[in-house]
């Protein structure tokens, strides 16, 4: 038999291959991605999306998008829409239409009645505090609830009345009747249903005041959809016995296999929706799509490509080992993609005026430059050249600081990228001694040629014609937290303590080559020698378009780690 699913190699595919060999699930493979619509998707979700959709594709099965919407207080239609947008942007197509756990509320209720009829569920009137105290500990068995041995008839009556809205929030729950002495705390008569009045559910409105718990809803939703392999993160390993118990005790014949894998953690950021929500609601970032956020919306706005995120998920793989991935791994996936695909442009981020004295003021010429030096098929663009240009302040020193400095110095020469060689003849300074203008002369024989007299000019710097430049605001992003594991906080400390106050640097006055006036939002280009940048989705700030730095040219994280280790 031809081996299926060879598109990747992980222990989950090993299980699936075995199920295919033994004919379990009639040779079908159906997966699902089950987000709760209580926040935006983050890079951790991308791992789960790539895994679930990737497996479905490779095994010629399908993958459902199912909203796990049993917590209406925290869920909104905005989050539902954002999740759909992000999954599609990442490049995946769910089967049929988006599904909702709430589609199954009626069936879930019906199966709860089945459990009650078998004496396997009961209505409990303990307060949450009493329930907590009687649950026991890891070393001590729990104590049975005084309501545990109610008759089936009474339980049916009470549960029906719970649905009808006769009881207040928190006054009663439906509990599974399993084993108060189980070594697995999840099996000590877990709650299956709770009462919530007065919330409007984004899908079911005010139809229900009874809401099923995740651990009860998930196995049944999976089974109803014919899911074969229910992939979830490791923290659900201890819940698997309950997943199986629910399906073993109701009349639904299908029983999916739950398989757990480790969550993705990414250094210098957090991937917990609860924490991301705090960053947003307390205003530490501008929103869920702030380019510093590890959300898919934030990464898209910052210029990350969907392909590079998929590559990243491929590279980190899927295992059962908990780990924290270096940010450099994600950024190198982005860089690899953009290095190959992003057109090259010139932009001056810290402008210093250069006047080319021997170039006529009423003259200009149109130079051409390749869009990508290694990929001629990407074509060329036109770059205007004129008497006044901008160069970067960092590319000039009055005195050569060391022999490695190949850029412009007083009296020295440098090549303007894609253009002529210029010599710095005179430096004009302000009263405070700041260099304001360089007066240079150009060598008109040096366009695309070395000097005829054989003199060597090694440095090449970028520039932009002042008369033609597009003024822009450029935003540079740094890590959001200044600790590799911001989620690990000391007692009494908050994860926000390690927020990096320097995560955003705004350069208000930058100049871009005119080609960049027509740019597509979110599509990165390389600013030569500076990094990759893209036009922001916000229209402008102070009359200027905003550009985001997607990623630097080289790995700046390695340096941060080096400094930390010293
Ligand atoms: P969070 O802790 O961010 O709230 P969650 O698990 O509650 O995450 P869900 O919306 O329930 O968020 O997640 C949908 C799916 O994505 C689940 O199957 C979950 O296991 C998976 N997932 C969530 N976070 C990660 C992560 N960091 N790495 C891998 N998979 C994840
Ligand atoms: Mg969850």
Coordinates of C-alpha atoms and ligand atoms in Angstrom, one line a residue:
X1 CA 0.0 0.0 0.0
X2 CA 1.2 3.5 -0.8
X3 CA 2.1 5.3 2.3
X4 CA -0.3 8.1 3.0
X5 CA 0.4 11.3 4.9
X6 CA 4.1 11.4 4.0
X7 CA 3.9 15.2 4.0
X8 CA 5.3 15.3 7.5
X9 CA 6.5 13.0 10.1
X10 CA 5.3 12.9 13.6
X11 CA 4.0 10.5 16.2
X12 CA 0.4 11.4 15.4
X13 CA 0.7 10.2 11.8
X14 CA 2.2 7.0 13.2
X15 CA -1.0 6.4 15.2
X16 CA -3.1 7.3 12.2
X17 CA -1.2 5.0 9.9
X18 CA -1.7 2.2 12.4
X19 CA -5.5 2.9 12.5
X20 CA -5.5 2.8 8.7
X21 CA -3.7 -0.6 8.7
X22 CA -6.1 -2.1 11.1
X23 CA -9.2 -0.7 9.4
X24 CA -10.3 1.3 12.4
X25 CA -12.7 4.1 11.4
X26 CA -13.2 2.4 8.0
X27 CA -10.0 4.0 6.7
X28 CA -11.3 7.5 7.1
X29 CA -9.4 10.5 8.6
X30 CA -11.5 13.4 9.9
X31 CA -10.0 16.1 12.1
X32 CA -11.3 19.4 13.6
X33 CA -9.9 22.6 14.8
X34 CA -12.0 23.7 17.8
X35 CA -11.3 27.3 18.9
X36 CA -13.3 29.0 21.5
X37 CA -14.3 32.4 20.1
X38 CA -13.1 34.3 23.1
X39 CA -10.1 36.0 21.5
X40 CA -8.0 36.1 18.4
X41 CA -5.9 33.2 17.1
X42 CA -2.3 33.2 18.0
X43 CA 0.8 31.5 16.8
X44 CA 0.1 28.5 19.1
X45 CA -3.2 28.0 17.3
X46 CA -1.4 28.1 14.0
X47 CA 0.5 25.0 15.1
X48 CA -2.8 23.2 15.8
X49 CA -4.4 24.5 12.6
X50 CA -1.4 23.4 10.4
X51 CA -1.5 20.0 12.2
X52 CA -5.2 19.4 11.9
X53 CA -5.7 20.7 8.4
X54 CA -2.4 19.3 7.2
X55 CA -3.3 15.8 8.3
X56 CA -6.7 16.0 6.7
X57 CA -5.2 17.1 3.4
X58 CA -2.5 14.5 3.4
X59 CA -4.8 11.6 4.2
X60 CA -7.5 12.8 1.8
X61 CA -9.9 13.4 4.7
X62 CA -11.4 16.6 5.9
X63 CA -11.1 19.0 8.7
X64 CA -13.9 20.9 10.4
X65 CA -13.8 24.3 11.9
X66 CA -15.8 24.1 15.0
X67 CA -16.4 26.9 17.4
X68 CA -16.3 25.7 21.0
X69 CA -18.9 28.1 22.2
X70 CA -20.1 26.9 25.6
X71 CA -19.0 30.0 27.5
X72 CA -21.2 32.8 26.1
X73 CA -20.1 35.5 28.5
X74 CA -16.6 35.6 27.0
X75 CA -17.5 35.0 23.3
X76 CA -18.4 37.5 20.6
X77 CA -19.3 37.5 16.9
X78 CA -16.2 39.7 16.4
X79 CA -14.0 36.8 17.6
X80 CA -15.9 34.3 15.4
X81 CA -15.3 36.5 12.3
X82 CA -11.7 37.1 13.2
X83 CA -11.0 33.4 13.6
X84 CA -12.6 32.5 10.2
X85 CA -10.6 35.3 8.6
X86 CA -7.3 34.1 10.1
X87 CA -7.8 30.4 9.3
X88 CA -8.5 31.3 5.7
X89 CA -5.6 33.7 5.6
X90 CA -3.3 31.0 6.8
X91 CA -4.3 29.1 3.7
X92 CA -6.8 26.4 5.0
X93 CA -10.3 25.6 3.9
X94 CA -12.6 24.0 6.4
X95 CA -15.1 21.4 5.3
X96 CA -18.6 22.6 4.4
X97 CA -19.5 25.5 6.7
X98 CA -18.2 26.6 10.1
X99 CA -19.7 24.5 12.8
X100 CA -20.6 25.4 16.4
X101 CA -20.8 23.2 19.5
X102 CA -24.0 25.1 20.1
X103 CA -25.4 23.4 17.0
X104 CA -25.6 20.4 19.2
X105 CA -27.1 21.8 22.4
X106 CA -30.3 19.9 21.9
X107 CA -28.5 16.6 21.3
X108 CA -26.2 17.2 24.2
X109 CA -29.2 17.7 26.4
X110 CA -30.7 14.5 25.1
X111 CA -27.5 12.5 25.9
X112 CA -27.5 14.1 29.4
X113 CA -31.0 12.6 29.9
X114 CA -29.6 9.2 28.8
X115 CA -26.9 9.4 31.5
X116 CA -29.5 10.4 34.1
X117 CA -31.7 7.5 33.1
X118 CA -28.8 5.1 33.7
X119 CA -28.1 6.6 37.1
X120 CA -24.8 8.0 35.7
X121 CA -25.6 11.7 36.3
X122 CA -27.3 13.6 39.0
X123 CA -28.4 17.1 39.9
X124 CA -26.2 18.4 42.7
X125 CA -27.2 21.4 45.0
X126 CA -23.8 21.8 46.7
X127 CA -22.4 25.3 46.5
X128 CA -19.3 25.7 44.4
X129 CA -17.3 26.1 47.7
X130 CA -18.8 22.8 49.1
X131 CA -18.0 21.1 45.9
X132 CA -14.5 22.2 46.0
X133 CA -14.0 21.1 49.6
X134 CA -15.5 17.7 49.0
X135 CA -13.5 16.9 45.9
X136 CA -10.5 15.7 48.0
X137 CA -6.9 16.0 47.0
X138 CA -4.4 14.0 45.0
X139 CA -3.7 11.9 48.1
X140 CA -7.2 11.9 49.6
X141 CA -10.4 10.6 48.2
X142 CA -13.3 13.0 47.7
X143 CA -16.5 12.9 49.7
X144 CA -19.8 12.0 48.0
X145 CA -22.3 14.8 47.6
X146 CA -25.4 14.4 49.7
X147 CA -27.4 14.6 46.4
X148 CA -25.5 11.8 44.7
X149 CA -28.1 9.1 45.3
X150 CA -31.2 10.9 44.2
X151 CA -33.6 8.8 42.2
X152 CA -33.6 8.8 38.5
X153 CA -37.1 10.2 38.5
X154 CA -36.2 13.1 40.7
X155 CA -33.0 13.9 38.7
X156 CA -35.0 13.9 35.4
X157 CA -37.6 16.2 37.0
X158 CA -34.9 18.6 38.3
X159 CA -32.8 18.6 35.2
X160 CA -35.9 19.4 33.1
X161 CA -36.7 22.3 35.5
X162 CA -33.2 23.5 35.2
X163 CA -33.6 23.8 31.5
X164 CA -37.0 25.6 32.0
X165 CA -35.2 28.2 34.0
X166 CA -36.7 27.4 37.5
X167 CA -33.4 27.7 39.3
X168 CA -30.9 30.5 39.7
X169 CA -27.3 30.6 38.6
X170 CA -25.0 28.4 40.6
X171 CA -27.9 26.9 42.6
X172 CA -27.6 23.5 40.9
X173 CA -25.4 21.7 38.4
X174 CA -25.6 18.4 36.7
X175 CA -22.8 16.1 37.6
X176 CA -21.5 12.9 36.2
X177 CA -21.7 10.0 38.7
X178 CA -18.3 8.3 38.3
X179 CA -16.0 7.8 41.2
X180 CA -15.2 10.2 44.1
X181 CA -12.2 8.2 45.0
X182 CA -10.6 8.1 41.5
X183 CA -6.9 9.0 41.5
X184 CA -7.8 11.2 38.5
X185 CA -9.5 14.3 39.9
X186 CA -11.3 14.9 36.6
X187 CA -13.3 11.7 37.3
X188 CA -14.6 12.7 40.7
X189 CA -18.1 13.4 39.6
X190 CA -17.3 16.3 37.2
X191 CA -19.8 19.0 36.4
X192 CA -21.6 18.5 33.1
X193 CA -24.0 21.4 33.0
X194 CA -24.3 24.8 34.8
X195 CA -27.0 27.4 34.9
X196 CA -26.4 30.9 33.3
X197 CA -29.3 33.3 33.1
X198 CA -29.4 36.6 31.3
X199 CA -26.6 36.0 28.8
X200 CA -27.3 36.3 25.2
X201 CA -25.4 33.6 23.3
X202 CA -24.0 34.8 20.0
X203 CA -25.6 31.8 18.2
X204 CA -28.5 30.6 20.3
X205 CA -29.6 34.0 21.8
X206 CA -31.6 33.5 25.0
X207 CA -32.9 30.0 24.1
X208 CA -30.8 28.3 26.8
X209 CA -30.1 29.1 30.4
X210 CA -28.3 25.7 30.8
X211 CA -24.8 25.4 29.3
X212 CA -22.8 22.2 28.9
X213 CA -19.2 22.1 30.1
X214 CA -16.3 21.7 27.7
X215 CA -15.3 18.2 28.9
X216 CA -18.8 17.0 28.2
X217 CA -19.4 18.9 25.0
X218 CA -16.2 18.1 23.2
X219 CA -16.4 14.3 23.0
X220 CA -20.0 14.4 21.8
X221 CA -19.4 17.1 19.3
X222 CA -16.4 15.1 17.9
X223 CA -18.5 12.0 17.7
X224 CA -21.5 13.6 16.1
X225 CA -19.2 15.0 13.4
X226 CA -17.5 11.7 12.8
X227 CA -14.1 13.0 13.8
X228 CA -11.6 10.1 13.9
X229 CA -8.6 11.7 15.5
X230 CA -9.3 14.4 18.1
X231 CA -6.0 16.2 18.5
X232 CA -5.5 18.4 21.5
X233 CA -2.8 19.8 23.7
X234 CA -1.2 17.9 26.5
X235 CA -3.1 19.5 29.4
X236 CA -6.1 17.4 28.2
X237 CA -4.3 14.1 28.7
X238 CA -5.8 13.8 32.2
X239 CA -9.2 14.6 30.7
X240 CA -9.0 11.7 28.2
X241 CA -10.6 9.2 30.6
X242 CA -13.5 11.5 30.9
X243 CA -13.7 12.0 27.2
X244 CA -13.9 8.2 26.8
X245 CA -16.3 7.8 29.7
X246 CA -18.8 10.1 28.2
X247 CA -18.8 8.3 24.9
X248 CA -18.8 4.8 26.5
X249 CA -22.0 5.7 28.4
X250 CA -24.2 7.2 25.8
X251 CA -25.9 5.7 22.8
X252 CA -23.7 7.4 20.2
X253 CA -21.8 4.6 18.4
X254 CA -18.9 6.5 17.1
X255 CA -15.9 7.0 19.4
X256 CA -13.0 9.2 18.2
X257 CA -9.4 8.7 19.4
X258 CA -8.1 11.7 21.4
X259 CA -4.4 12.2 21.0
X260 CA -2.4 14.9 22.8
X261 CA 0.6 16.9 21.7
X262 CA 2.6 19.7 23.4
X263 CA 1.6 23.3 23.2
X264 CA 3.8 25.8 21.4
X265 CA 5.4 28.4 23.6
X266 CA 7.4 31.2 22.0
X267 CA 10.1 33.1 23.8
X268 CA 9.7 36.7 24.8
X269 CA 5.9 36.6 24.2
X270 CA 2.8 35.0 25.7
X271 CA 0.4 32.7 24.0
X272 CA -2.5 32.6 26.3
X273 CA -5.7 34.3 25.1
X274 CA -6.4 35.4 28.7
X275 CA -3.1 37.2 28.8
X276 CA -3.4 38.6 25.3
X277 CA -6.8 39.9 26.2
X278 CA -5.3 41.8 29.2
X279 CA -2.7 43.3 26.9
X280 CA -5.5 44.6 24.7
X281 CA -8.0 45.6 27.3
X282 CA -5.5 47.4 29.5
X283 CA -4.1 49.3 26.5
X284 CA -0.5 47.9 26.6
X285 CA -0.9 47.3 22.8
X286 CA -3.1 49.1 20.3
X287 CA -5.4 46.0 19.7
X288 CA -5.4 42.3 18.9
X289 CA -3.7 43.1 15.6
X290 CA -1.0 45.3 17.1
X291 CA 2.1 44.3 15.0
X292 CA 3.9 43.3 18.3
X293 CA 1.2 40.7 19.2
X294 CA 1.8 37.0 18.5
X295 CA -1.7 36.8 17.0
X296 CA -2.1 35.9 13.4
X297 CA -3.8 39.2 12.8
X298 CA -0.8 41.0 14.3
X299 CA 1.7 39.0 12.3
X300 CA -0.3 39.6 9.1
X301 CA -0.3 43.4 9.8
X302 CA 3.4 43.3 10.4
X303 CA 4.0 41.7 7.1
X304 CA 4.6 38.0 8.0
X305 CA 3.4 35.8 5.2
X306 CA 1.1 32.9 5.7
X307 CA 3.6 30.6 4.0
X308 CA 6.3 31.6 6.4
X309 CA 4.1 30.7 9.4
X310 CA 3.3 27.4 7.8
X311 CA 7.0 26.7 7.3
X312 CA 7.7 27.6 10.9
X313 CA 5.0 25.1 12.1
X314 CA 6.6 22.5 9.9
X315 CA 10.1 23.2 11.3
X316 CA 9.1 23.0 14.9
X317 CA 7.3 19.7 14.4
X318 CA 4.8 18.0 16.7
X319 CA 5.9 16.1 19.8
X320 CA 4.9 15.5 23.4
X321 CA 7.8 17.4 24.8
X322 CA 7.0 20.8 26.4
X323 CA 9.4 23.4 25.1
X324 CA 9.7 27.0 24.3
X325 CA 10.8 27.9 20.8
X326 CA 13.2 30.8 20.2
X327 CA 11.8 33.8 18.4
X328 CA 14.7 33.5 16.0
X329 CA 13.2 30.3 14.5
X330 CA 10.0 32.1 13.6
X331 CA 11.8 35.1 12.3
X332 CA 14.1 33.0 10.2
X333 CA 11.1 31.4 8.5
X334 CA 9.8 34.9 7.7
X335 CA 13.3 36.1 6.5
X336 CA 13.8 33.0 4.3
X337 CA 10.5 33.7 2.5
X338 CA 11.0 37.4 2.1
X339 CA 14.6 37.1 1.1
X340 CA 13.5 35.1 -1.8
X341 CA 10.2 36.9 -2.7
X342 CA 10.3 40.5 -1.5
X343 CA 11.3 43.2 -4.0
X344 CA 14.2 45.4 -3.1
X345 CA 13.7 49.1 -2.5
X346 CA 15.6 52.0 -1.0
X347 CA 14.4 53.9 2.0
X348 CA 16.3 56.3 4.3
X349 CA 15.2 56.0 7.9
X350 CA 17.4 58.7 9.5
X351 CA 17.7 61.3 6.8
X352 CA 20.7 63.5 6.2
X353 CA 20.6 65.9 3.3
X354 CA 23.2 65.6 0.6
X355 CA 23.5 68.3 -2.1
X356 CA 25.4 67.3 -5.2
X357 CA 27.0 70.6 -6.1
X358 CA 28.1 69.7 -9.6
X359 CA 24.7 68.3 -10.6
X360 CA 22.5 70.9 -12.3
X361 CA 19.5 72.0 -10.2
X362 CA 17.0 71.7 -13.1
X363 CA 18.2 68.3 -14.1
X364 CA 17.0 64.8 -13.1
X365 CA 17.5 61.4 -14.6
X366 CA 15.7 58.1 -14.4
X367 CA 18.0 55.3 -13.3
X368 CA 17.0 51.7 -13.3
X369 CA 17.6 49.0 -10.7
X370 CA 16.7 45.3 -10.5
X371 CA 13.8 44.5 -8.2
X372 CA 15.8 41.5 -7.0
X373 CA 19.5 41.2 -7.7
X374 CA 19.4 37.4 -7.7
X375 CA 16.1 37.1 -9.6
X376 CA 16.1 38.9 -12.9
X377 CA 12.7 37.5 -13.7
X378 CA 11.3 40.0 -11.1
X379 CA 12.2 42.8 -13.4
X380 CA 13.4 46.3 -12.8
X381 CA 12.1 49.6 -11.5
X382 CA 12.9 53.2 -12.2
X383 CA 14.7 55.4 -9.6
X384 CA 14.9 59.1 -10.1
X385 CA 18.2 60.8 -9.4
X386 CA 18.6 64.6 -8.8
X387 CA 20.7 67.2 -7.1
X388 CA 19.4 66.8 -3.6
X389 CA 19.2 63.4 -2.0
X390 CA 18.8 61.8 1.4
X391 CA 21.2 59.4 2.9
X392 CA 21.2 57.7 6.3
X393 CA 23.0 59.6 9.1
X394 CA 24.7 56.4 10.1
X395 CA 26.3 56.2 6.7
X396 CA 28.4 59.3 7.3
X397 CA 31.2 60.2 9.8
X398 CA 33.4 63.2 9.7
X399 CA 36.3 61.1 10.6
X400 CA 36.7 57.4 9.7
X401 CA 36.1 55.7 13.0
X402 CA 38.0 52.5 12.1
X403 CA 39.4 50.7 9.0
X404 CA 36.2 48.7 8.7
X405 CA 34.1 51.8 8.1
X406 CA 33.5 51.8 4.3
X407 CA 30.8 54.4 4.2
X408 CA 31.1 58.2 3.6
X409 CA 33.6 60.4 5.5
X410 CA 34.6 64.0 5.0
X411 CA 36.8 64.1 1.9
X412 CA 36.0 60.5 1.1
X413 CA 34.1 58.7 -1.6
X414 CA 31.3 56.2 -1.6
X415 CA 29.0 54.6 -4.2
X416 CA 25.3 55.4 -4.1
X417 CA 23.6 52.1 -4.7
X418 CA 22.4 51.7 -8.3
X419 CA 23.9 55.1 -9.1
X420 CA 27.1 57.3 -9.1
X421 CA 30.1 57.6 -6.9
X422 CA 30.1 60.8 -4.8
X423 CA 32.8 62.6 -2.8
X424 CA 32.1 64.6 0.3
X425 CA 33.6 68.0 -0.1
X426 CA 32.1 70.0 2.7
X427 CA 30.1 69.5 5.8
X428 CA 27.6 72.1 7.0
X429 CA 26.7 72.1 10.7
X430 CA 24.1 73.8 12.8
X431 CA 24.9 76.1 15.7
X432 CA 24.8 73.2 18.0
X433 CA 27.4 71.3 15.9
X434 CA 25.0 68.9 14.4
X435 CA 25.7 67.9 10.8
X436 CA 22.8 69.2 8.7
X437 CA 23.9 69.0 5.1
X438 CA 26.7 67.4 3.1
X439 CA 28.0 69.1 0.0
X440 CA 29.2 66.5 -2.4
X441 CA 30.3 66.1 -6.0
X442 CA 29.5 63.2 -8.3
X443 CA 31.7 61.5 -10.8
X444 CA 29.6 61.3 -14.0
X445 CA 31.7 58.5 -15.4
X446 CA 30.8 56.0 -12.7
X447 CA 27.2 55.1 -13.4
X448 CA 27.3 51.3 -13.4
X449 CA 31.1 51.4 -13.9
X450 CA 34.2 51.5 -11.8
X451 CA 36.3 54.7 -12.0
X452 CA 38.4 54.9 -15.1
X453 CA 41.6 55.7 -13.2
X454 CA 41.5 52.5 -11.3
X455 CA 40.9 54.0 -7.8
X456 CA 38.9 51.8 -5.5
X457 CA 35.7 52.8 -3.8
X458 CA 34.5 50.0 -1.6
X459 CA 31.5 51.4 0.3
X460 CA 28.0 51.3 -1.1
X461 CA 25.1 53.2 0.6
X462 CA 21.5 53.6 -0.1
X463 CA 19.8 57.0 -0.9
X464 CA 16.6 58.6 -2.1
X465 CA 16.1 61.6 -4.3
X466 CA 14.7 64.4 -2.1
X467 CA 12.4 65.9 -4.7
X468 CA 10.8 62.5 -5.5
X469 CA 10.8 60.8 -2.1
X470 CA 7.7 59.6 -0.3
X471 CA 7.7 60.9 3.3
X472 CA 6.7 58.1 5.7
X473 CA 6.5 57.2 9.4
X474 CA 8.4 54.0 10.1
X475 CA 7.7 51.8 13.1
X476 CA 10.3 49.5 14.5
X477 CA 9.2 46.6 16.7
X478 CA 11.2 44.8 19.3
X479 CA 10.2 41.9 21.5
X480 CA 7.1 42.6 23.6
X481 CA 8.6 41.2 26.8
X482 CA 12.2 41.4 28.0
X483 CA 12.2 38.0 29.6
X484 CA 12.3 34.7 27.5
X485 CA 9.5 33.2 29.5
X486 CA 7.2 36.0 30.6
X487 CA 4.5 33.5 31.7
X488 CA 6.8 32.2 34.5
X489 CA 6.4 34.8 37.1
X490 CA 7.5 34.9 40.7
X491 CA 4.9 34.7 43.5
X492 CA 2.9 37.9 43.7
X493 CA 4.3 39.2 40.5
X494 CA 2.4 39.9 37.3
X495 CA 3.5 38.9 33.8
X496 CA 3.1 42.5 32.8
X497 CA 6.1 43.4 34.9
X498 CA 8.4 42.1 32.2
X499 CA 6.8 44.1 29.3
X500 CA 9.5 45.7 27.3
X501 CA 9.0 49.5 27.4
X502 CA 11.0 49.8 24.2
X503 CA 9.0 47.4 22.1
X504 CA 8.0 50.2 19.7
X505 CA 10.2 52.9 18.2
X506 CA 8.6 55.4 15.9
X507 CA 10.7 57.2 13.2
X508 CA 8.5 60.0 12.2
X509 CA 10.5 61.4 9.3
X510 CA 11.7 58.8 6.8
X511 CA 12.0 58.9 3.0
X512 CA 11.1 56.1 0.6
X513 CA 11.8 55.8 -3.0
X514 CA 8.8 56.9 -5.1
X515 CA 8.0 53.4 -6.3
X516 CA 6.7 52.7 -2.8
X517 CA 3.9 55.3 -3.2
X518 CA 1.9 52.4 -4.7
X519 CA 2.2 49.7 -2.2
X520 CA -0.1 47.0 -1.0
X521 CA -1.0 46.9 2.7
X522 CA 0.8 44.1 4.5
X523 CA 3.0 43.0 1.6
X524 CA 6.7 43.3 2.6
X525 CA 9.5 44.7 0.6
X526 CA 13.2 44.8 1.5
X527 CA 14.5 48.2 2.3
X528 CA 18.1 47.5 1.3
X529 CA 20.5 47.3 4.2
X530 CA 17.6 48.0 6.6
X531 CA 15.3 45.0 6.8
X532 CA 11.8 44.1 5.5
X533 CA 9.0 46.5 5.8
X534 CA 5.4 46.8 4.8
X535 CA 2.7 49.4 4.6
X536 CA 0.5 49.4 7.6
X537 CA -3.3 48.9 7.5
X538 CA -3.9 52.2 9.3
X539 CA -4.0 54.8 6.6
X540 CA -1.6 57.4 7.9
X541 CA -0.4 59.3 10.8
X542 CA 0.2 63.1 10.6
X543 CA -0.4 63.0 6.9
X544 CA 2.2 60.3 6.3
X545 CA 1.8 56.6 5.5
X546 CA 2.9 54.3 8.2
X547 CA 5.4 51.5 7.4
X548 CA 6.0 48.6 9.8
X549 CA 9.3 46.8 10.1
X550 CA 8.4 43.1 9.5
X551 CA 11.8 41.7 10.5
X552 CA 15.5 42.8 10.5
X553 CA 17.9 41.5 7.8
X554 CA 19.8 39.4 10.2
X555 CA 19.0 37.6 13.4
X556 CA 19.1 40.2 16.1
X557 CA 17.7 37.7 18.7
X558 CA 21.0 35.8 18.7
X559 CA 22.7 38.9 19.9
X560 CA 20.1 39.5 22.7
X561 CA 20.7 35.9 23.9
X562 CA 24.4 36.4 23.8
X563 CA 24.2 39.6 25.9
X564 CA 21.9 37.8 28.4
X565 CA 24.4 35.0 28.8
X566 CA 27.3 37.4 29.6
Ligands
LIG1 P1 -5.6 29.8 25.2 O1 -4.8 29.2 26.3 O2 -4.8 30.7 24.3 O3 -6.9 30.4 25.6 P2 -7.1 27.6 24.4 O4 -6.6 26.2 24.3 O5 -8.1 27.9 25.4 O6 -5.9 28.5 24.3 P3 -8.8 27.3 22.2 O7 -9.5 28.3 21.4 O8 -9.6 26.4 23.0 O9 -7.8 28.0 23.0 O10 -7.8 26.5 21.2 C1 -8.2 25.9 20.0 C2 -7.3 24.8 19.7 O11 -6.0 25.3 19.6 C3 -7.2 23.7 20.8 O12 -7.3 22.5 20.2 C4 -5.9 24.0 21.5 O13 -5.4 22.8 22.0 C5 -5.1 24.5 20.4 N1 -4.1 25.4 21.0 C6 -4.3 26.5 21.7 N2 -3.1 27.1 22.1 C7 -2.1 26.3 21.6 C8 -0.7 26.3 21.6 N3 0.0 27.2 22.3 N4 0.0 25.4 20.9 C9 -0.7 24.4 20.2 N5 -2.0 24.3 20.2 C10 -2.7 25.3 20.8
LIG2 MG1 -9.7 25.9 25.1

